[in-house]
Short mmCIF file of C-alpha atoms and ligand atoms in Angstrom, two decimals:
data_model
loop_
_atom_site.label_atom_id
_atom_site.label_comp_id
_atom_site.label_asym_id
_atom_site.label_seq_id
_atom_site.Cartn_x
_atom_site.Cartn_y
_atom_site.Cartn_z
CA MET A 1 26.69 15.26 5.63
CA ASN A 2 24.61 12.10 5.43
CA ALA A 3 26.89 9.48 6.83
CA THR A 4 26.07 6.67 9.19
CA ARG A 5 27.52 7.69 12.53
CA SER A 6 28.92 5.65 15.36
CA PHE A 7 29.95 6.24 18.96
CA GLU A 8 33.07 4.13 18.57
CA LYS A 9 35.32 3.86 15.58
CA GLY A 10 34.79 0.68 13.62
CA VAL A 11 31.45 -0.03 15.23
CA PRO A 12 28.41 0.46 13.01
CA ALA A 13 25.83 2.76 14.56
CA ALA A 14 22.63 1.24 15.90
CA SER A 15 20.73 4.10 14.33
CA SER A 16 20.00 5.04 10.74
CA SER A 17 21.46 7.86 8.64
CA ARG A 18 21.73 11.40 9.92
CA PRO A 19 20.76 14.16 9.90
CA ILE A 20 17.19 13.39 10.88
CA PRO A 21 14.85 16.41 11.02
CA PRO A 22 14.57 18.68 12.94
CA PHE A 23 18.38 18.42 12.89
CA ASP A 24 20.32 19.59 9.85
CA ASP A 25 23.98 19.55 8.82
CA GLU A 26 24.81 22.50 11.03
CA HIS A 27 23.38 20.65 14.05
CA GLU A 28 25.41 17.57 13.12
CA GLU A 29 28.59 19.65 13.12
CA LEU A 30 27.68 20.94 16.55
CA ARG A 31 27.01 17.33 17.58
CA ASP A 32 30.54 16.35 16.58
CA SER A 33 32.09 19.21 18.57
CA ILE A 34 29.98 18.47 21.63
CA ARG A 35 30.78 14.76 21.39
CA ARG A 36 34.51 15.52 21.30
CA PHE A 37 34.24 17.92 24.23
CA ILE A 38 32.35 15.39 26.32
CA ALA A 39 34.78 12.59 25.44
CA ASN A 40 37.80 14.73 26.41
CA GLU A 41 36.56 16.90 29.27
CA LEU A 42 33.78 15.06 31.07
CA ARG A 43 33.86 11.34 30.42
CA PRO A 44 37.40 10.73 31.76
CA HIS A 45 36.30 12.09 35.16
CA ALA A 46 32.88 10.45 35.40
CA GLN A 47 33.97 7.53 37.58
CA GLN A 48 35.83 9.75 40.04
CA TRP A 49 32.90 12.16 40.37
CA GLU A 50 30.48 9.27 40.83
CA ASP A 51 32.70 7.89 43.60
CA GLU A 52 33.00 11.31 45.24
CA ARG A 53 29.22 11.81 44.99
CA TRP A 54 29.89 15.27 43.55
CA PHE A 55 31.16 16.90 40.38
CA PRO A 56 33.11 20.15 40.70
CA ASN A 57 31.38 23.48 40.05
CA GLU A 58 34.14 24.29 37.55
CA VAL A 59 32.31 22.00 35.10
CA PHE A 60 29.79 24.82 34.62
CA GLU A 61 32.56 27.29 33.86
CA LYS A 62 34.15 24.90 31.37
CA LEU A 63 30.82 24.40 29.62
CA ALA A 64 30.24 28.16 29.60
CA ALA A 65 33.65 28.79 28.05
CA VAL A 66 32.65 26.79 24.96
CA GLY A 67 29.17 28.31 24.89
CA TYR A 68 27.22 25.15 25.77
CA LEU A 69 25.30 26.72 28.67
CA GLY A 70 23.85 29.38 26.41
CA LEU A 71 23.12 27.54 23.17
CA LYS A 72 19.45 28.55 23.04
CA TYR A 73 19.78 31.94 24.71
CA PRO A 74 20.06 35.27 22.84
CA GLU A 75 23.47 36.80 22.25
CA GLU A 76 22.55 39.99 24.15
CA LEU A 77 22.27 37.85 27.29
CA GLY A 78 25.60 36.16 26.63
CA GLY A 79 24.10 33.16 24.83
CA GLN A 80 24.91 31.69 21.43
CA GLY A 81 21.75 32.92 19.72
CA GLY A 82 20.63 29.40 18.83
CA ASP A 83 17.37 27.68 19.65
CA TYR A 84 15.85 24.65 21.35
CA ILE A 85 17.20 22.33 18.64
CA HIS A 86 20.79 23.24 19.54
CA ASP A 87 20.00 22.47 23.16
CA ALA A 88 18.45 19.17 22.07
CA VAL A 89 21.71 18.16 20.38
CA PHE A 90 23.61 18.98 23.56
CA THR A 91 21.22 17.01 25.77
CA GLU A 92 21.28 13.90 23.59
CA GLU A 93 25.08 13.94 23.42
CA LEU A 94 25.47 14.64 27.14
CA ALA A 95 24.46 11.04 27.78
CA GLY A 96 27.92 10.20 26.40
CA CYS A 97 29.50 11.53 29.61
CA GLY A 98 28.57 8.19 31.17
CA SER A 99 27.14 9.64 34.38
CA GLY A 100 23.43 10.28 34.74
CA GLY A 101 24.15 12.45 37.76
CA LEU A 102 26.52 14.73 35.89
CA ALA A 103 24.02 15.06 33.03
CA ALA A 104 21.23 15.76 35.55
CA GLY A 105 23.16 18.52 37.34
CA ILE A 106 23.98 20.26 34.07
CA GLY A 107 20.46 19.62 32.74
CA ALA A 108 18.75 21.04 35.84
CA HIS A 109 20.78 24.24 35.43
CA ILE A 110 20.30 24.91 31.72
CA GLY A 111 17.23 22.83 30.96
CA ILE A 112 14.72 23.41 33.75
CA ALA A 113 15.82 26.14 36.17
CA THR A 114 16.98 28.94 33.86
CA PRO A 115 14.32 28.78 31.07
CA PRO A 116 11.59 30.27 33.34
CA VAL A 117 13.89 33.25 34.08
CA TRP A 118 14.36 33.72 30.34
CA LYS A 119 10.65 33.41 29.54
CA PHE A 120 9.04 35.13 32.52
CA GLY A 121 11.83 37.20 34.08
CA THR A 122 12.25 40.97 34.13
CA ASP A 123 15.33 42.56 32.53
CA ASP A 124 16.78 42.98 36.02
CA GLN A 125 16.22 39.28 36.83
CA LYS A 126 17.81 38.23 33.55
CA GLN A 127 20.83 40.34 34.41
CA ARG A 128 21.12 39.09 37.99
CA PHE A 129 20.36 35.41 37.41
CA LEU A 130 20.30 34.31 33.77
CA GLU A 131 23.44 36.05 32.51
CA PRO A 132 25.70 34.75 35.33
CA ALA A 133 24.12 31.31 34.89
CA ILE A 134 25.05 31.33 31.19
CA ARG A 135 28.59 32.33 32.22
CA GLY A 136 28.67 29.38 34.65
CA GLU A 137 29.15 31.71 37.61
CA ARG A 138 25.83 31.19 39.40
CA ILE A 139 24.31 27.72 39.59
CA ALA A 140 20.57 27.26 39.36
CA ALA A 141 18.01 24.76 40.65
CA LEU A 142 14.26 24.37 40.28
CA GLY A 143 12.36 23.81 43.52
CA ILE A 144 8.86 22.45 43.09
CA THR A 145 8.68 19.11 44.94
CA GLU A 146 7.91 19.12 48.66
CA PRO A 147 7.74 16.36 51.25
CA ASP A 148 3.94 16.24 50.76
CA ALA A 149 3.61 17.46 47.18
CA GLY A 150 5.11 15.83 44.10
CA PRO A 151 3.39 16.17 40.75
CA ASP A 152 0.23 17.22 42.58
CA VAL A 153 1.37 20.84 42.76
CA ALA A 154 -1.98 21.87 44.22
CA GLY A 155 -0.60 20.37 47.44
CA ILE A 156 2.34 22.80 47.69
CA LYS A 157 2.53 24.17 51.25
CA THR A 158 5.57 26.48 51.19
CA LEU A 159 3.94 29.78 52.06
CA ALA A 160 5.05 33.24 50.91
CA LYS A 161 3.27 35.84 53.03
CA LYS A 162 3.14 39.35 51.58
CA VAL A 163 5.00 41.86 53.74
CA ASP A 164 6.26 45.35 53.09
CA GLY A 165 8.70 45.23 50.14
CA GLY A 166 8.54 41.49 49.59
CA TYR A 167 7.51 38.12 50.99
CA LEU A 168 8.26 36.08 54.09
CA VAL A 169 8.76 32.47 53.03
CA ASN A 170 8.32 29.41 55.26
CA GLY A 171 8.38 25.81 54.10
CA ALA A 172 10.55 23.03 52.66
CA LYS A 173 11.53 21.49 49.33
CA THR A 174 12.89 18.02 48.69
CA PHE A 175 14.62 15.97 45.96
CA ILE A 176 16.05 19.17 44.43
CA THR A 177 18.78 18.54 41.82
CA ASN A 178 21.70 20.94 42.44
CA GLY A 179 19.94 21.66 45.75
CA VAL A 180 23.17 21.62 47.74
CA ARG A 181 25.31 23.70 45.39
CA ALA A 182 22.68 26.06 43.93
CA ASP A 183 23.27 29.80 44.21
CA PHE A 184 19.61 30.43 43.48
CA VAL A 185 16.47 28.32 43.38
CA VAL A 186 13.47 29.08 41.18
CA THR A 187 10.93 28.15 43.85
CA ALA A 188 7.21 27.37 43.71
CA VAL A 189 5.34 28.94 46.62
CA LYS A 190 1.79 29.52 47.72
CA THR A 191 0.87 33.22 47.72
CA SER A 192 -2.83 32.92 48.39
CA ASP A 193 -5.11 30.85 50.60
CA GLU A 194 -7.08 29.80 47.55
CA GLY A 195 -6.91 26.07 47.01
CA GLY A 196 -6.08 24.02 43.92
CA HIS A 197 -3.88 25.51 41.26
CA GLN A 198 -4.80 29.07 42.16
CA GLY A 199 -2.45 31.04 44.33
CA LEU A 200 0.81 29.46 43.14
CA SER A 201 3.69 31.83 42.39
CA PHE A 202 7.42 31.64 41.76
CA LEU A 203 10.07 33.39 43.81
CA ILE A 204 13.81 33.27 43.23
CA LEU A 205 15.44 32.35 46.51
CA GLU A 206 19.15 32.97 46.95
CA LYS A 207 21.41 30.89 49.14
CA GLU A 208 22.76 33.92 51.05
CA MET A 209 19.27 34.85 52.26
CA GLU A 210 18.83 34.60 56.00
CA GLY A 211 16.71 31.59 57.01
CA TYR A 212 17.59 29.61 53.85
CA THR A 213 19.28 26.30 54.69
CA VAL A 214 20.26 23.11 52.92
CA SER A 215 18.91 20.68 55.49
CA LYS A 216 20.19 17.49 53.87
CA LYS A 217 22.19 16.05 50.98
CA LEU A 218 20.23 12.95 50.01
CA GLU A 219 21.78 9.56 49.22
CA LYS A 220 20.42 7.91 46.08
CA MET A 221 20.26 4.65 44.12
CA GLY A 222 21.85 6.30 41.07
CA TRP A 223 22.78 9.74 39.72
CA HIS A 224 25.61 9.63 42.25
CA ALA A 225 27.62 12.54 40.86
CA SER A 226 24.69 14.92 41.34
CA ASP A 227 23.71 16.57 44.59
CA THR A 228 20.06 16.14 45.49
CA GLY A 229 19.08 18.45 48.31
CA GLU A 230 16.44 19.02 50.88
CA LEU A 231 15.89 22.72 51.57
CA ALA A 232 14.31 24.46 54.56
CA PHE A 233 13.03 28.05 54.59
CA GLN A 234 12.39 29.78 57.87
CA ASP A 235 11.14 33.37 57.68
CA VAL A 236 13.20 33.99 54.54
CA PHE A 237 12.64 37.55 53.35
CA VAL A 238 12.46 37.59 49.55
CA PRO A 239 12.22 41.07 47.96
CA ASP A 240 9.50 41.93 45.44
CA GLU A 241 12.09 42.12 42.67
CA ASN A 242 12.57 38.32 43.02
CA LEU A 243 8.96 37.52 42.11
CA LEU A 244 9.19 35.63 38.81
CA GLY A 245 6.23 36.21 36.50
CA GLU A 246 2.87 37.31 37.82
CA GLU A 247 1.69 36.63 41.34
CA ASN A 248 -0.76 33.71 41.56
CA ARG A 249 0.02 32.64 37.95
CA GLY A 250 2.74 30.13 38.84
CA PHE A 251 0.77 27.14 37.65
CA TYR A 252 1.13 28.34 34.04
CA LEU A 253 4.87 28.68 34.51
CA ILE A 254 5.06 25.08 35.79
CA MET A 255 3.05 23.76 32.88
CA ALA A 256 5.10 25.69 30.30
CA ASN A 257 8.33 24.36 31.78
CA PHE A 258 7.20 20.74 32.00
CA GLN A 259 7.02 20.20 28.22
CA TRP A 260 10.66 21.12 27.68
CA GLU A 261 11.79 19.18 30.78
CA ARG A 262 10.02 16.07 29.53
CA LEU A 263 11.48 16.48 26.05
CA LEU A 264 14.94 16.83 27.56
CA MET A 265 14.43 13.65 29.57
CA SER A 266 13.30 11.85 26.42
CA LEU A 267 16.36 13.07 24.49
CA GLY A 268 18.64 12.05 27.35
CA ALA A 269 17.14 8.56 27.36
CA VAL A 270 17.56 8.28 23.57
CA GLY A 271 21.23 9.24 23.95
CA ALA A 272 21.73 6.82 26.83
CA MET A 273 20.09 3.92 24.96
CA GLY A 274 22.26 4.53 21.90
CA ARG A 275 25.39 4.54 24.02
CA VAL A 276 24.54 1.36 25.91
CA ILE A 277 23.69 -0.45 22.66
CA GLU A 278 27.03 0.52 21.12
CA GLN A 279 28.89 -0.72 24.20
CA THR A 280 26.92 -3.95 24.14
CA LEU A 281 27.59 -4.54 20.43
CA THR A 282 31.31 -4.18 21.05
CA PHE A 283 31.21 -6.46 24.06
CA ALA A 284 29.06 -9.12 22.35
CA ARG A 285 31.46 -9.28 19.40
CA GLU A 286 34.53 -9.59 21.58
CA ARG A 287 33.29 -11.88 24.33
CA LYS A 288 33.78 -15.56 23.52
CA ALA A 289 31.80 -18.47 24.97
CA PHE A 290 31.61 -22.06 23.73
CA GLY A 291 34.20 -21.25 21.08
CA ARG A 292 32.54 -18.26 19.45
CA SER A 293 31.53 -14.66 19.98
CA ILE A 294 28.39 -14.45 22.06
CA SER A 295 26.93 -12.22 19.29
CA GLY A 296 26.78 -15.44 17.27
CA PHE A 297 24.07 -16.82 19.57
CA GLN A 298 20.57 -16.17 18.36
CA ALA A 299 19.36 -15.49 21.91
CA ILE A 300 21.84 -12.60 22.21
CA ARG A 301 21.15 -11.27 18.69
CA HIS A 302 17.43 -11.14 19.43
CA LYS A 303 17.99 -9.26 22.66
CA ILE A 304 20.12 -6.68 20.82
CA ALA A 305 17.52 -6.41 18.06
CA GLU A 306 14.84 -5.68 20.65
CA MET A 307 17.07 -3.08 22.29
CA ALA A 308 17.57 -1.39 18.92
CA ILE A 309 13.80 -1.29 18.34
CA LYS A 310 13.23 0.42 21.71
CA HIS A 311 15.98 2.92 20.91
CA GLU A 312 14.81 3.78 17.41
CA ALA A 313 11.10 3.85 18.25
CA GLY A 314 11.81 6.08 21.26
CA ARG A 315 14.04 8.30 19.17
CA ASP A 316 11.46 8.69 16.41
CA VAL A 317 8.59 9.73 18.71
CA THR A 318 10.96 12.05 20.59
CA TYR A 319 12.17 13.77 17.42
CA HIS A 320 8.56 14.05 16.26
CA ALA A 321 7.58 15.76 19.54
CA LEU A 322 10.66 17.98 19.28
CA ARG A 323 9.71 19.06 15.75
CA LEU A 324 6.20 20.07 16.87
CA PHE A 325 7.49 21.79 20.02
CA CYS A 326 10.08 23.80 18.08
CA ASP A 327 7.43 24.67 15.52
CA GLY A 328 5.45 26.37 18.30
CA GLN A 329 2.62 23.84 18.16
CA ASP A 330 0.76 22.39 21.12
CA ALA A 331 2.80 19.22 21.61
CA VAL A 332 1.50 18.03 25.00
CA ARG A 333 0.25 14.75 23.57
CA GLU A 334 3.44 14.04 21.61
CA VAL A 335 5.77 15.06 24.45
CA THR A 336 3.84 12.82 26.84
CA ILE A 337 4.12 9.91 24.42
CA ALA A 338 7.84 10.56 23.99
CA LYS A 339 8.49 10.52 27.72
CA LEU A 340 6.41 7.37 28.16
CA ALA A 341 8.09 5.63 25.23
CA THR A 342 11.65 6.34 26.34
CA GLN A 343 12.00 6.25 30.14
CA ARG A 344 11.03 2.69 31.04
CA ALA A 345 12.54 1.58 27.71
CA CYS A 346 15.91 3.09 28.66
CA PHE A 347 15.94 1.16 31.93
CA GLU A 348 14.96 -2.04 30.11
CA VAL A 349 17.68 -1.55 27.50
CA ALA A 350 20.30 -0.99 30.21
CA ASP A 351 19.06 -4.02 32.15
CA GLU A 352 19.22 -6.22 29.04
CA ALA A 353 22.71 -4.87 28.29
CA LEU A 354 23.69 -5.85 31.82
CA GLN A 355 22.42 -9.39 31.17
CA ILE A 356 24.40 -9.63 27.93
CA HIS A 357 27.54 -8.52 29.78
CA GLY A 358 27.08 -11.39 32.25
CA GLY A 359 29.14 -11.01 35.44
CA ALA A 360 31.03 -8.10 33.89
CA GLY A 361 27.75 -6.22 33.67
CA TYR A 362 27.43 -6.36 37.44
CA MET A 363 30.92 -4.90 37.88
CA LYS A 364 31.50 -1.17 38.18
CA GLU A 365 34.29 -1.21 35.61
CA TYR A 366 31.99 -1.77 32.63
CA GLU A 367 29.65 1.12 33.57
CA ILE A 368 26.57 -0.88 32.63
CA GLU A 369 25.38 -1.28 36.21
CA ARG A 370 25.62 2.52 36.54
CA ALA A 371 23.64 3.02 33.33
CA ALA A 372 20.89 0.77 34.71
CA ARG A 373 20.80 2.49 38.11
CA ASP A 374 20.79 5.93 36.50
CA ALA A 375 18.05 5.02 34.04
CA ARG A 376 15.68 3.90 36.80
CA LEU A 377 14.92 7.53 37.64
CA GLY A 378 13.37 8.16 34.21
CA PRO A 379 9.88 6.74 34.87
CA ILE A 380 9.76 8.72 38.16
CA GLY A 381 11.29 12.17 37.58
CA GLY A 382 9.62 15.06 35.76
CA GLY A 383 6.20 13.40 36.16
CA THR A 384 5.87 9.68 36.81
CA ASP A 385 4.76 7.24 34.11
CA GLU A 386 1.42 6.93 35.93
CA ILE A 387 0.88 10.71 35.75
CA MET A 388 1.98 10.73 32.09
CA LYS A 389 -0.65 8.09 31.30
CA GLU A 390 -3.29 10.20 33.07
CA ILE A 391 -2.31 13.18 30.89
CA LEU A 392 -2.45 11.05 27.76
CA GLY A 393 -5.82 9.64 28.80
CA LYS A 394 -7.18 13.18 29.15
CA GLN A 395 -5.72 14.08 25.76
CA MET A 396 -7.71 11.16 24.36
CA GLY A 397 -10.89 12.54 25.89
CA LEU A 398 -11.10 9.99 28.72
C1 FAD B 1 16.93 12.11 41.83
C2 FAD B 1 15.73 13.02 41.80
C3 FAD B 1 15.88 14.33 41.35
C4 FAD B 1 14.79 15.22 41.37
N1 FAD B 1 14.99 16.53 41.02
C5 FAD B 1 13.98 17.42 41.22
C6 FAD B 1 14.19 18.83 41.05
O1 FAD B 1 15.27 19.27 40.65
N2 FAD B 1 13.17 19.67 41.33
C7 FAD B 1 11.95 19.24 41.77
O2 FAD B 1 11.07 20.06 42.01
N3 FAD B 1 11.70 17.91 41.91
C8 FAD B 1 12.68 16.99 41.67
N4 FAD B 1 12.46 15.65 41.84
C9 FAD B 1 11.13 15.21 42.24
C10 FAD B 1 10.39 14.39 41.19
O3 FAD B 1 9.92 15.23 40.17
C11 FAD B 1 9.27 13.65 41.93
O4 FAD B 1 9.88 12.66 42.74
C12 FAD B 1 8.27 13.05 41.00
O5 FAD B 1 7.53 14.05 40.36
C13 FAD B 1 7.32 12.12 41.76
O6 FAD B 1 6.75 12.78 42.86
P1 FAD B 1 6.75 12.07 44.29
O7 FAD B 1 8.11 11.57 44.57
O8 FAD B 1 6.16 13.02 45.27
O9 FAD B 1 5.80 10.83 44.12
P2 FAD B 1 4.28 10.69 44.57
O10 FAD B 1 3.48 11.78 43.95
O11 FAD B 1 4.23 10.52 46.05
O12 FAD B 1 3.88 9.32 43.87
C14 FAD B 1 4.05 8.04 44.47
C15 FAD B 1 3.44 7.00 43.53
O13 FAD B 1 2.03 7.25 43.37
C16 FAD B 1 1.73 7.39 42.00
N5 FAD B 1 0.66 8.38 41.81
C17 FAD B 1 0.59 9.63 42.34
N6 FAD B 1 -0.50 10.26 41.87
C18 FAD B 1 -1.14 9.39 41.05
C19 FAD B 1 -2.32 9.44 40.26
N7 FAD B 1 -3.08 10.54 40.20
N8 FAD B 1 -2.66 8.34 39.53
C20 FAD B 1 -1.90 7.23 39.57
N9 FAD B 1 -0.75 7.11 40.28
C21 FAD B 1 -0.39 8.18 41.00
C22 FAD B 1 3.03 7.86 41.35
O14 FAD B 1 3.04 7.62 39.96
C23 FAD B 1 4.05 7.05 42.12
O15 FAD B 1 4.13 5.76 41.58
C24 FAD B 1 13.51 14.75 41.78
C25 FAD B 1 13.35 13.41 42.18
C26 FAD B 1 14.44 12.57 42.21
C27 FAD B 1 14.22 11.15 42.68
#
């Protein structure tokens, strides 16, 4: 297959021919199936779930039934036996659901919270947490951020004190995606008094544990369909068998996870930009002003051309980073560039689309205002743009 693809029939795609490596024909077939599933099963409900500030947990079961929660996981764990590239297809297409919050809730589960269990977990942990997560029965979250510690993980204060048979955990987490609904949280804790990055570990906390509470469901600018929680832990006993990876080696787990999280965010932004551009092309052709389609005005054409450049440039650096990552190479520099090139760009593309839609862009009905609100999280989440530039600076020897 090497056809030019489009999101809407009769509308030429803003992007060039597919497949583009690392994707091949098999991935493009998967893309078509995922796109159909999202159009039929998720997109029709996006507005309602945004309004309700919640999407139902059954979404996970529906995704599991078609295998989309386990694309990259081995068959013996209930997965599809694919790899990161299959997950990349899913993430890019998920933007088509039209709700950043829905995509974030699903993404937190399969993209950032379960991979550490797969990579660092014991067989018992895989059986208790990963397998039910792939089946959509247990929902996962990743708990790193705290009221006083964002990307500076050396500042994490949640303390896990060693006691007989396990740990006693006291502390708090904030801004946790799926934080309200999660059955288990892959949680960063301090297990030693040593400062800096030493003494960080990961424990899997389960919502039934005594002393574990969801202290708040946070209200947000965008991502309305997702639940973002604040968690409090008071003398929570966590058994030894819930220690994920080695004690005091949690910093390495965080760093390993960040690259994939940032790639997923880049892919999501690429998908979202493509979708917004397609919607804008359709609108600009149909909307008449001063006796002609607004797409006939040079000012509008130039805006759309600039949007297409941001989309394609972002897509190309993201696919490049994905190729290196999937090849097992050190892709920190490329992943950092991809995140930086796509997150602010996605917000700018959505904002320009809103301008081209005029008053309609400001109305809920056209979904452009939602796309802009949702995209604003990109330069903040998963490492802010400022932190990304610091990483890039270091990569350049500065
Ligand atoms: C909707 C949402 C969902 C989230 N989901 C999760 C989740 O599931 N799990 C989780 O653990 N976290 C989650 N987060 C947290 C997110 O990762 C953090 O908000 C993000 O990393 C920024 O941290 P912070 O908010 O503490 O900002 P701060 O670290 O307080 O930063 C404030 C400002 O200072 C700047 N700054 C900080 N340090 C430097 C520096 N060294 N140089 C220059 N500028 C600097 C930042 O760039 C930013 O502009 C979520 C956040 C949101 C908003």
